[in-house]
Amino acid sequence: VGELAQATGLTIRALHHYDRVGLLTPTRNAGGHRCYAGSDVRRLHQIVALRGFGLSLTEIAGTLDGTGPDLHDLLRRQLEQTQERIAAGRRLQARLLGVLGALGPRDQPSAQEIVELIEEMTNMDQAFTPQQLEQMAQQRREMMDRLTPQELADLQLRREEATSGLSPDQLTEMRQHRRRLLPDSWLPDS
Amino acid sequence: VGELAQATGLTIRALHHYDRVGLLTPTRNAGGHRCYAGSDVRRLHQIVALRGFGLSLTEIAGTLDGTGPDLHDLLRRQLEQTQERIAAGRRLQARLLGVLGALGPRDQPSAQEIVELIEEMTNMDQAFTPQQLEQMAQQRREMMDRLTPQELADLQLRREEATSGLSPDQLTEMRQHRRRLLPDSWLPDS
DNA sequence: TTGCTCCTCACGTCACGTGAGGTGGC
DNA sequence: TTGCTCCTCACGTCACGTGAGGTGGC
């Protein structure tokens, strides 16, 4: 019965799905329950293995039935797609570290301000221009000058809260990214 | 009209979709056509920017309308998910390089053989055991000994075909991976 | 009249998740 | 009778893609 097949880490619903799409059709007993024979279990293991390599259910069916395209080609395409996804993920990661890093030193920027920052980053999709950096630095200096000691302590507290959810690796990456994005004059300030 | 909005790189259908889900509802003219005012275009730019940061349409709507959760938190979660996806992609890439690398020296393995290899890799999800390595080496030696010079030339040709679709970087990574996976005795053979 | 863009349904995608409602053997 | 597992519909997910069939202004 399907409960034992669930030992493979799949849900019953997944097995129903494989049955419906014709990927794995076990026999039925008198009560209509699915009975997975040894050959079914072996096929299921192959399905799980191929699925773990990123193949779609259609590709898996074609491979196991010998009707699909060459598995070797399939795997090479998978490799290409995976590398593209990794690259895209890294670009997104860099942009996210960019905003989060730029957000760090400011006090509670409103969503509206963050959206504007993201818009600017998207529009020029480069680092900041010197003029913008100077403007940001100027605003920041003015803000810091106007803060009372109490407000400074609050800001430090909030900054710690903002980074407490991050792993050490994330923090390191964020700092490295900020270092690349911003000139040295910004770094030893805080 | 929507044609100008298509200058943002979106399809007309996407704008229809944003309209239907209430993310961006332009005014209509007498003929029922959508008319995007300046404010609509600005909002659309913000939508595109936030979408580029991995936010869902629901999250974008909540952010722009000020009703959603904190954008700062959203971006941190995005960062975590992105890093997880990158890590998962790298693991998949490593496994793909593993099979493709192991497949290299063999002549046209059938899909069935590749499936078995993938199954083994999945089952133990480690490198090969010494016994398996010895067995594979034995089979390989026997096979090479039985080949005629003509067959050897064919094999070399097929091997070149198999790798011709790969970039230099992919080849380098593949070789490095094979070096880590297999003992030295396998390397200078070919 | 001929093109062109625009419109509205409405189904399809991918691999299932999630109830809703019912059945057979302990 | 009470639980338990099993079953079959059938809709929902996410961001649109893709025809099908019709309309208004040049």
Short mmCIF file of C-alpha atoms (C1' of nucleotides) in Angstrom, two decimals:
data_model
loop_
_atom_site.label_atom_id
_atom_site.label_comp_id
_atom_site.label_asym_id
_atom_site.label_seq_id
_atom_site.Cartn_x
_atom_site.Cartn_y
_atom_site.Cartn_z
CA VAL A 1 0.00 0.00 0.00
CA GLY A 2 0.93 3.62 -0.44
CA GLU A 3 1.94 4.11 3.16
CA LEU A 4 5.11 2.13 2.59
CA ALA A 5 5.79 4.06 -0.58
CA GLN A 6 5.62 7.18 1.56
CA ALA A 7 8.83 5.91 3.13
CA THR A 8 10.51 7.28 0.00
CA GLY A 9 9.77 10.78 1.22
CA LEU A 10 6.96 11.32 -1.24
CA THR A 11 3.38 12.15 -0.33
CA ILE A 12 0.48 9.89 -1.16
CA ARG A 13 -0.78 12.65 -3.39
CA ALA A 14 2.41 12.55 -5.41
CA LEU A 15 1.95 8.82 -6.01
CA HIS A 16 -1.64 9.47 -7.07
CA HIS A 17 -0.30 12.10 -9.42
CA TYR A 18 2.29 9.76 -10.93
CA ASP A 19 -0.48 7.21 -11.38
CA ARG A 20 -2.79 9.69 -13.07
CA VAL A 21 -0.18 10.95 -15.52
CA GLY A 22 0.83 7.38 -16.31
CA LEU A 23 4.33 7.67 -14.91
CA LEU A 24 3.83 4.86 -12.38
CA THR A 25 0.69 2.75 -12.55
CA PRO A 26 0.55 0.09 -9.84
CA THR A 27 -1.96 -2.73 -9.84
CA ARG A 28 -5.15 -2.48 -7.83
CA ASN A 29 -6.53 -4.95 -5.33
CA ALA A 30 -10.19 -5.87 -4.98
CA GLY A 31 -10.93 -2.75 -2.93
CA GLY A 32 -9.42 -0.47 -5.57
CA HIS A 33 -6.36 0.23 -3.44
CA ARG A 34 -3.01 0.66 -5.19
CA CYS A 35 -0.59 -2.22 -4.73
CA TYR A 36 3.06 -1.45 -5.48
CA ALA A 37 5.01 -4.51 -6.56
CA GLY A 38 8.78 -4.78 -6.43
CA SER A 39 9.12 -3.55 -10.01
CA ASP A 40 6.97 -0.52 -9.14
CA VAL A 41 9.18 0.28 -6.18
CA ARG A 42 12.29 0.03 -8.34
CA ARG A 43 10.75 2.31 -10.92
CA LEU A 44 9.79 4.74 -8.19
CA HIS A 45 13.37 4.87 -6.99
CA GLN A 46 14.49 5.68 -10.50
CA ILE A 47 11.84 8.39 -10.72
CA VAL A 48 13.00 9.97 -7.49
CA ALA A 49 16.62 9.80 -8.59
CA LEU A 50 15.97 11.45 -11.95
CA ARG A 51 13.70 14.03 -10.38
CA GLY A 52 16.56 14.93 -8.06
CA PHE A 53 18.59 15.73 -11.16
CA GLY A 54 16.05 18.32 -12.21
CA LEU A 55 14.20 16.37 -14.89
CA SER A 56 10.50 16.98 -15.42
CA LEU A 57 8.01 14.15 -15.05
CA THR A 58 7.59 14.09 -18.82
CA GLU A 59 11.33 13.76 -19.34
CA ILE A 60 11.51 11.03 -16.70
CA ALA A 61 8.71 9.09 -18.37
CA GLY A 62 10.39 9.37 -21.74
CA THR A 63 13.72 8.25 -20.34
CA LEU A 64 12.39 5.26 -18.43
CA ASP A 65 10.23 4.12 -21.33
CA GLY A 66 13.06 4.61 -23.79
CA THR A 67 10.98 6.92 -25.96
CA GLY A 68 12.38 10.27 -24.87
CA PRO A 69 15.42 12.18 -26.16
CA ASP A 70 18.96 11.18 -25.20
CA LEU A 71 19.50 11.33 -21.46
CA HIS A 72 23.05 12.53 -22.00
CA ASP A 73 21.81 15.59 -23.87
CA LEU A 74 19.11 16.12 -21.28
CA LEU A 75 21.68 16.23 -18.51
CA ARG A 76 23.88 18.66 -20.41
CA ARG A 77 20.92 20.98 -20.91
CA GLN A 78 20.12 20.63 -17.24
CA LEU A 79 23.67 21.67 -16.43
CA GLU A 80 23.39 24.76 -18.60
CA GLN A 81 20.07 25.77 -17.12
CA THR A 82 21.33 25.18 -13.62
CA GLN A 83 24.36 27.34 -14.23
CA GLU A 84 22.16 30.07 -15.65
CA ARG A 85 19.93 29.91 -12.60
CA ILE A 86 22.93 30.10 -10.30
CA ALA A 87 24.23 33.14 -12.18
CA ALA A 88 20.81 34.82 -12.05
CA GLY A 89 20.60 34.03 -8.36
CA ARG A 90 23.99 35.58 -7.77
CA ARG A 91 23.00 38.74 -9.61
CA LEU A 92 19.83 39.00 -7.53
CA GLN A 93 21.84 38.32 -4.39
CA ALA A 94 24.24 41.12 -5.28
CA ARG A 95 21.38 43.57 -5.80
CA LEU A 96 19.74 42.54 -2.54
CA LEU A 97 23.01 42.92 -0.65
CA GLY A 98 23.34 46.27 -2.35
CA VAL A 99 20.08 47.69 -1.04
CA LEU A 100 20.32 46.03 2.36
CA GLY A 101 23.86 47.32 2.69
CA ALA A 102 22.92 50.82 1.62
CA LEU A 103 19.96 50.70 4.00
CA GLY A 104 22.02 49.74 7.00
CA PRO A 105 23.27 53.11 8.19
CA ARG A 106 19.97 54.96 7.79
CA ASP A 107 17.31 55.06 10.49
CA GLN A 108 14.13 53.18 9.63
CA PRO A 109 13.74 54.17 5.99
CA SER A 110 10.11 54.09 4.96
CA ALA A 111 8.95 51.60 2.38
CA GLN A 112 8.49 54.50 -0.01
CA GLU A 113 12.13 55.50 0.39
CA ILE A 114 13.31 51.94 -0.13
CA VAL A 115 11.19 51.65 -3.26
CA GLU A 116 12.80 54.78 -4.62
CA LEU A 117 16.24 53.41 -3.85
CA ILE A 118 15.38 50.15 -5.63
CA GLU A 119 14.01 52.10 -8.57
CA GLU A 120 17.22 54.06 -8.87
CA MET A 121 19.32 50.92 -8.70
CA THR A 122 17.14 49.31 -11.34
CA ASN A 123 17.14 52.28 -13.64
CA MET A 124 20.87 52.75 -13.78
CA ASP A 125 21.61 49.17 -12.70
CA GLN A 126 25.07 50.33 -11.82
CA ALA A 127 26.60 51.52 -8.59
CA PHE A 128 25.93 55.05 -7.44
CA THR A 129 27.21 58.09 -9.24
CA PRO A 130 29.70 60.31 -7.39
CA GLN A 131 27.12 63.10 -7.20
CA GLN A 132 24.63 60.81 -5.53
CA LEU A 133 27.25 59.50 -3.17
CA GLU A 134 28.20 63.04 -2.20
CA GLN A 135 24.57 63.96 -1.71
CA MET A 136 23.96 60.89 0.43
CA ALA A 137 27.10 61.58 2.44
CA GLN A 138 26.04 65.17 2.98
CA GLN A 139 22.58 64.17 4.17
CA ARG A 140 24.07 61.59 6.43
CA ARG A 141 26.56 63.99 8.01
CA GLU A 142 23.80 66.51 8.65
CA MET A 143 21.64 63.84 10.19
CA MET A 144 24.40 62.53 12.42
CA ASP A 145 25.28 66.05 13.54
CA ARG A 146 21.74 66.70 14.65
CA LEU A 147 21.39 63.53 16.67
CA THR A 148 21.48 63.62 20.48
CA PRO A 149 23.47 60.96 22.34
CA GLN A 150 20.20 59.26 23.19
CA GLU A 151 19.21 59.12 19.52
CA LEU A 152 22.64 57.80 18.62
CA ALA A 153 22.19 54.95 21.09
CA ASP A 154 18.77 54.21 19.63
CA LEU A 155 20.19 54.12 16.13
CA GLN A 156 22.91 51.70 17.21
CA LEU A 157 20.25 49.51 18.81
CA ARG A 158 18.11 49.45 15.69
CA ARG A 159 21.10 48.69 13.55
CA GLU A 160 21.85 45.67 15.70
CA GLU A 161 18.26 44.54 15.44
CA ALA A 162 18.38 44.89 11.68
CA THR A 163 21.40 42.63 11.38
CA SER A 164 20.57 40.15 14.14
CA GLY A 165 18.57 37.99 11.74
CA LEU A 166 21.52 37.50 9.44
CA SER A 167 24.09 34.73 9.53
CA PRO A 168 27.79 35.60 9.92
CA ASP A 169 28.35 34.65 6.31
CA GLN A 170 25.61 36.98 5.17
CA LEU A 171 27.10 39.81 7.20
CA THR A 172 30.54 39.24 5.74
CA GLU A 173 29.18 39.18 2.23
CA MET A 174 27.15 42.32 2.88
CA ARG A 175 30.19 44.19 4.17
CA GLN A 176 32.34 43.06 1.28
CA HIS A 177 29.67 44.11 -1.15
CA ARG A 178 29.29 47.52 0.49
CA ARG A 179 33.05 47.92 0.34
CA ARG A 180 32.97 47.33 -3.39
CA LEU A 181 29.94 49.56 -3.92
CA LEU A 182 30.91 52.54 -1.82
CA PRO A 183 34.15 54.56 -1.63
CA ASP A 184 36.47 54.28 1.38
CA SER A 185 35.26 57.53 2.89
CA TRP A 186 32.04 55.81 3.86
CA LEU A 187 33.51 52.87 5.65
CA PRO A 188 35.19 53.84 8.92
CA ASP A 189 32.51 56.41 9.69
CA SER A 190 30.29 54.34 11.94
CA VAL B 1 -2.22 53.00 -24.90
CA GLY B 2 -0.62 49.72 -23.99
CA GLU B 3 1.82 49.78 -26.86
CA LEU B 4 3.87 52.48 -25.18
CA ALA B 5 3.75 50.58 -21.95
CA GLN B 6 5.25 47.65 -23.85
CA ALA B 7 8.36 49.81 -24.10
CA THR B 8 9.01 48.71 -20.51
CA GLY B 9 9.73 45.22 -21.77
CA LEU B 10 6.43 43.84 -20.57
CA THR B 11 3.84 42.16 -22.75
CA ILE B 12 0.35 43.53 -23.21
CA ARG B 13 -0.91 40.43 -21.53
CA ALA B 14 1.13 41.23 -18.43
CA LEU B 15 -0.49 44.67 -18.22
CA HIS B 16 -3.90 43.06 -18.60
CA HIS B 17 -2.94 40.73 -15.79
CA TYR B 18 -1.84 43.57 -13.51
CA ASP B 19 -5.13 45.27 -14.27
CA ARG B 20 -7.20 42.21 -13.48
CA VAL B 21 -5.50 41.52 -10.16
CA GLY B 22 -5.82 45.18 -9.22
CA LEU B 23 -2.10 45.90 -9.16
CA LEU B 24 -2.30 48.60 -11.81
CA THR B 25 -5.70 49.84 -12.97
CA PRO B 26 -5.48 52.53 -15.64
CA THR B 27 -8.43 54.60 -16.74
CA ARG B 28 -10.42 53.63 -19.83
CA ASN B 29 -11.34 55.78 -22.78
CA ALA B 30 -14.70 55.76 -24.54
CA GLY B 31 -13.77 52.68 -26.56
CA GLY B 32 -12.85 50.72 -23.44
CA HIS B 33 -9.12 50.95 -24.18
CA ARG B 34 -6.71 51.32 -21.27
CA CYS B 35 -5.13 54.75 -20.90
CA TYR B 36 -1.98 54.91 -18.78
CA ALA B 37 -1.46 58.32 -17.18
CA GLY B 38 1.87 59.56 -15.85
CA SER B 39 1.11 58.24 -12.38
CA ASP B 40 0.33 54.83 -13.85
CA VAL B 41 3.64 54.78 -15.69
CA ARG B 42 5.49 55.70 -12.49
CA ARG B 43 3.73 52.95 -10.60
CA LEU B 44 4.55 50.51 -13.38
CA HIS B 45 8.23 51.39 -13.10
CA GLN B 46 8.08 50.68 -9.39
CA ILE B 47 6.35 47.38 -10.07
CA VAL B 48 9.03 46.34 -12.54
CA ALA B 49 11.77 47.38 -10.14
CA LEU B 50 10.33 45.43 -7.21
CA ARG B 51 9.59 42.44 -9.42
CA GLY B 52 13.25 42.47 -10.40
CA PHE B 53 14.07 42.01 -6.74
CA GLY B 54 12.09 38.79 -6.62
CA LEU B 55 8.91 40.04 -4.95
CA SER B 56 5.58 38.47 -5.87
CA LEU B 57 2.79 40.59 -7.31
CA THR B 58 0.95 40.31 -4.00
CA GLU B 59 3.98 41.56 -2.09
CA ILE B 60 4.45 44.39 -4.58
CA ALA B 61 0.83 45.45 -4.23
CA GLY B 62 1.08 45.41 -0.44
CA THR B 63 4.28 47.43 -0.50
CA LEU B 64 3.06 50.08 -2.94
CA ASP B 65 -0.27 50.46 -1.15
CA GLY B 66 1.42 50.60 2.24
CA THR B 67 -0.65 47.69 3.56
CA GLY B 68 1.88 44.89 3.24
CA PRO B 69 4.57 43.76 5.69
CA ASP B 70 7.81 45.69 6.15
CA LEU B 71 9.78 45.90 2.91
CA HIS B 72 13.03 45.63 4.82
CA ASP B 73 11.99 42.24 6.23
CA LEU B 74 10.74 41.19 2.82
CA LEU B 75 14.12 41.90 1.26
CA ARG B 76 15.96 40.01 3.99
CA ARG B 77 13.74 37.00 3.41
CA GLN B 78 14.35 37.34 -0.30
CA LEU B 79 18.08 37.29 0.38
CA GLU B 80 17.79 34.12 2.43
CA GLN B 81 15.69 32.37 -0.18
CA THR B 82 18.00 33.46 -2.94
CA GLN B 83 21.02 32.13 -1.10
CA GLU B 84 19.23 28.85 -0.49
CA ARG B 85 18.37 28.60 -4.17
CA ILE B 86 21.98 29.32 -5.12
CA ALA B 87 23.21 26.63 -2.73
CA ALA B 88 20.66 24.13 -4.07
CA GLY B 89 21.69 25.03 -7.60
CA ARG B 90 25.33 24.44 -6.75
CA ARG B 91 24.56 21.04 -5.27
CA LEU B 92 22.63 20.08 -8.39
CA GLN B 93 25.44 21.41 -10.56
CA ALA B 94 27.94 19.30 -8.64
CA ARG B 95 25.84 16.17 -9.11
CA LEU B 96 25.38 16.89 -12.81
CA LEU B 97 29.09 17.46 -13.27
CA GLY B 98 29.59 14.22 -11.37
CA VAL B 99 27.57 12.07 -13.76
CA LEU B 100 28.67 13.88 -16.88
CA GLY B 101 32.26 13.55 -15.74
CA ALA B 102 31.90 9.89 -14.91
CA LEU B 103 30.16 9.34 -18.25
CA GLY B 104 32.93 10.92 -20.27
CA PRO B 105 35.33 8.01 -20.68
CA ARG B 106 32.69 5.40 -21.49
CA ASP B 107 31.42 4.75 -24.96
CA GLN B 108 27.80 5.76 -25.53
CA PRO B 109 26.31 4.52 -22.29
CA SER B 110 22.69 3.60 -22.77
CA ALA B 111 20.02 5.59 -20.97
CA GLN B 112 19.45 2.56 -18.78
CA GLU B 113 23.08 2.56 -17.67
CA ILE B 114 23.02 6.26 -16.95
CA VAL B 115 19.86 5.86 -14.90
CA GLU B 116 21.55 3.18 -12.86
CA LEU B 117 24.55 5.44 -12.31
CA ILE B 118 22.27 8.26 -11.19
CA GLU B 119 20.43 5.89 -8.92
CA GLU B 120 23.65 4.82 -7.28
CA MET B 121 24.78 8.38 -6.80
CA THR B 122 21.42 9.25 -5.29
CA ASN B 123 21.28 6.24 -3.03
CA MET B 124 24.64 6.70 -1.42
CA ASP B 125 24.90 10.39 -2.33
CA GLN B 126 28.59 10.05 -1.71
CA ALA B 127 31.48 9.34 -3.99
CA PHE B 128 32.09 5.78 -5.09
CA THR B 129 33.25 3.03 -2.79
CA PRO B 130 36.69 1.51 -3.45
CA GLN B 131 35.09 -1.79 -4.47
CA GLN B 132 32.95 -0.07 -7.07
CA LEU B 133 35.92 1.90 -8.31
CA GLU B 134 37.95 -1.29 -8.68
CA GLN B 135 35.08 -2.98 -10.45
CA MET B 136 34.65 -0.06 -12.81
CA ALA B 137 38.38 0.09 -13.46
CA GLN B 138 38.48 -3.64 -14.20
CA GLN B 139 35.59 -3.40 -16.66
CA ARG B 140 37.21 -0.44 -18.29
CA ARG B 141 40.59 -2.13 -18.71
CA GLU B 142 38.95 -5.18 -20.21
CA MET B 143 36.98 -3.04 -22.60
CA MET B 144 39.98 -1.02 -23.70
CA ASP B 145 42.03 -4.18 -24.24
CA ARG B 146 39.46 -5.59 -26.59
CA LEU B 147 39.15 -2.50 -28.75
CA THR B 148 40.69 -2.40 -32.20
CA PRO B 149 42.56 0.73 -33.31
CA GLN B 150 39.54 1.65 -35.43
CA GLU B 151 37.26 1.40 -32.41
CA LEU B 152 39.69 3.45 -30.36
CA ALA B 153 39.55 6.22 -32.96
CA ASP B 154 35.76 6.07 -32.93
CA LEU B 155 35.70 6.36 -29.17
CA GLN B 156 37.95 9.39 -29.25
CA LEU B 157 35.69 10.95 -31.84
CA ARG B 158 32.59 10.36 -29.78
CA ARG B 159 34.26 11.76 -26.73
CA GLU B 160 35.02 14.96 -28.57
CA GLU B 161 31.46 15.18 -29.76
CA ALA B 162 30.22 14.72 -26.23
CA THR B 163 32.27 17.63 -24.93
CA SER B 164 32.01 19.95 -27.91
CA GLY B 165 28.79 21.48 -26.58
CA LEU B 166 30.43 22.53 -23.34
CA SER B 167 32.11 25.83 -22.58
CA PRO B 168 35.77 25.87 -21.46
CA ASP B 169 34.64 26.77 -17.96
CA GLN B 170 32.31 23.80 -17.87
CA LEU B 171 35.09 21.51 -19.01
CA THR B 172 37.46 22.82 -16.36
CA GLU B 173 34.87 22.40 -13.64
CA MET B 174 34.06 18.92 -14.90
CA ARG B 175 37.68 17.86 -14.79
CA GLN B 176 38.22 19.32 -11.35
CA HIS B 177 35.15 17.56 -10.10
CA ARG B 178 36.25 14.25 -11.57
CA ARG B 179 39.64 14.73 -9.95
CA ARG B 180 37.99 15.10 -6.57
CA LEU B 181 35.62 12.18 -7.13
CA LEU B 182 38.01 9.61 -8.53
CA PRO B 183 41.45 8.45 -7.35
CA ASP B 184 44.60 9.41 -9.24
CA SER B 185 44.92 6.03 -10.89
CA TRP B 186 42.01 6.93 -13.15
CA LEU B 187 43.29 10.22 -14.39
CA PRO B 188 46.28 9.79 -16.72
CA ASP B 189 44.81 6.71 -18.32
CA SER B 190 43.18 8.32 -21.34
"C1'" DT C 1 -12.76 47.55 -47.73
"C1'" DT C 2 -8.33 46.40 -45.71
"C1'" DG C 3 -4.99 46.40 -41.77
"C1'" DC C 4 -3.88 47.62 -37.34
"C1'" DT C 5 -4.42 47.68 -32.40
"C1'" DC C 6 -7.29 46.97 -28.92
"C1'" DC C 7 -10.72 44.20 -26.18
"C1'" DT C 8 -12.78 40.03 -23.36
"C1'" DC C 9 -13.37 35.24 -22.23
"C1'" DA C 10 -11.27 31.07 -21.00
"C1'" DC C 11 -8.21 27.22 -21.05
"C1'" DG C 12 -3.17 25.74 -20.35
"C1'" DT C 13 1.25 25.68 -17.77
"C1'" DC C 14 3.94 22.29 -13.64
"C1'" DA C 15 3.80 19.20 -9.87
"C1'" DC C 16 1.37 18.48 -6.92
"C1'" DG C 17 -1.58 20.67 -2.15
"C1'" DT C 18 -5.82 20.81 -0.05
"C1'" DG C 19 -10.17 20.09 1.41
"C1'" DA C 20 -14.88 17.60 0.44
"C1'" DG C 21 -17.26 13.57 0.74
"C1'" DG C 22 -17.41 8.54 0.72
"C1'" DT C 23 -15.79 3.50 1.43
"C1'" DG C 24 -13.60 -1.03 3.33
"C1'" DG C 25 -11.33 -3.77 7.03
"C1'" DC C 26 -9.62 -3.75 12.12
"C1'" DT D 1 -19.66 1.77 16.72
"C1'" DT D 2 -15.19 4.04 16.46
"C1'" DG D 3 -10.69 5.01 14.09
"C1'" DC D 4 -7.72 4.27 10.50
"C1'" DT D 5 -6.26 4.28 5.73
"C1'" DC D 6 -7.63 4.33 1.40
"C1'" DC D 7 -10.32 6.25 -2.64
"C1'" DT D 8 -12.13 9.87 -6.29
"C1'" DC D 9 -13.47 14.39 -7.85
"C1'" DA D 10 -12.19 19.02 -8.41
"C1'" DC D 11 -10.49 23.52 -7.42
"C1'" DG D 12 -6.16 26.29 -6.22
"C1'" DT D 13 -1.23 27.62 -6.87
"C1'" DC D 14 1.86 31.79 -9.80
"C1'" DA D 15 2.39 34.92 -13.49
"C1'" DC D 16 1.20 35.17 -17.14
"C1'" DG D 17 0.98 32.57 -22.61
"C1'" DT D 18 -1.92 31.49 -26.15
"C1'" DG D 19 -5.42 31.14 -29.22
"C1'" DA D 20 -10.60 32.28 -30.28
"C1'" DG D 21 -13.65 35.58 -31.65
"C1'" DG D 22 -15.12 40.39 -31.93
"C1'" DT D 23 -14.70 45.73 -32.12
"C1'" DG D 24 -13.21 50.78 -33.20
"C1'" DG D 25 -10.47 54.26 -35.82
"C1'" DC D 26 -7.00 55.02 -39.84
#
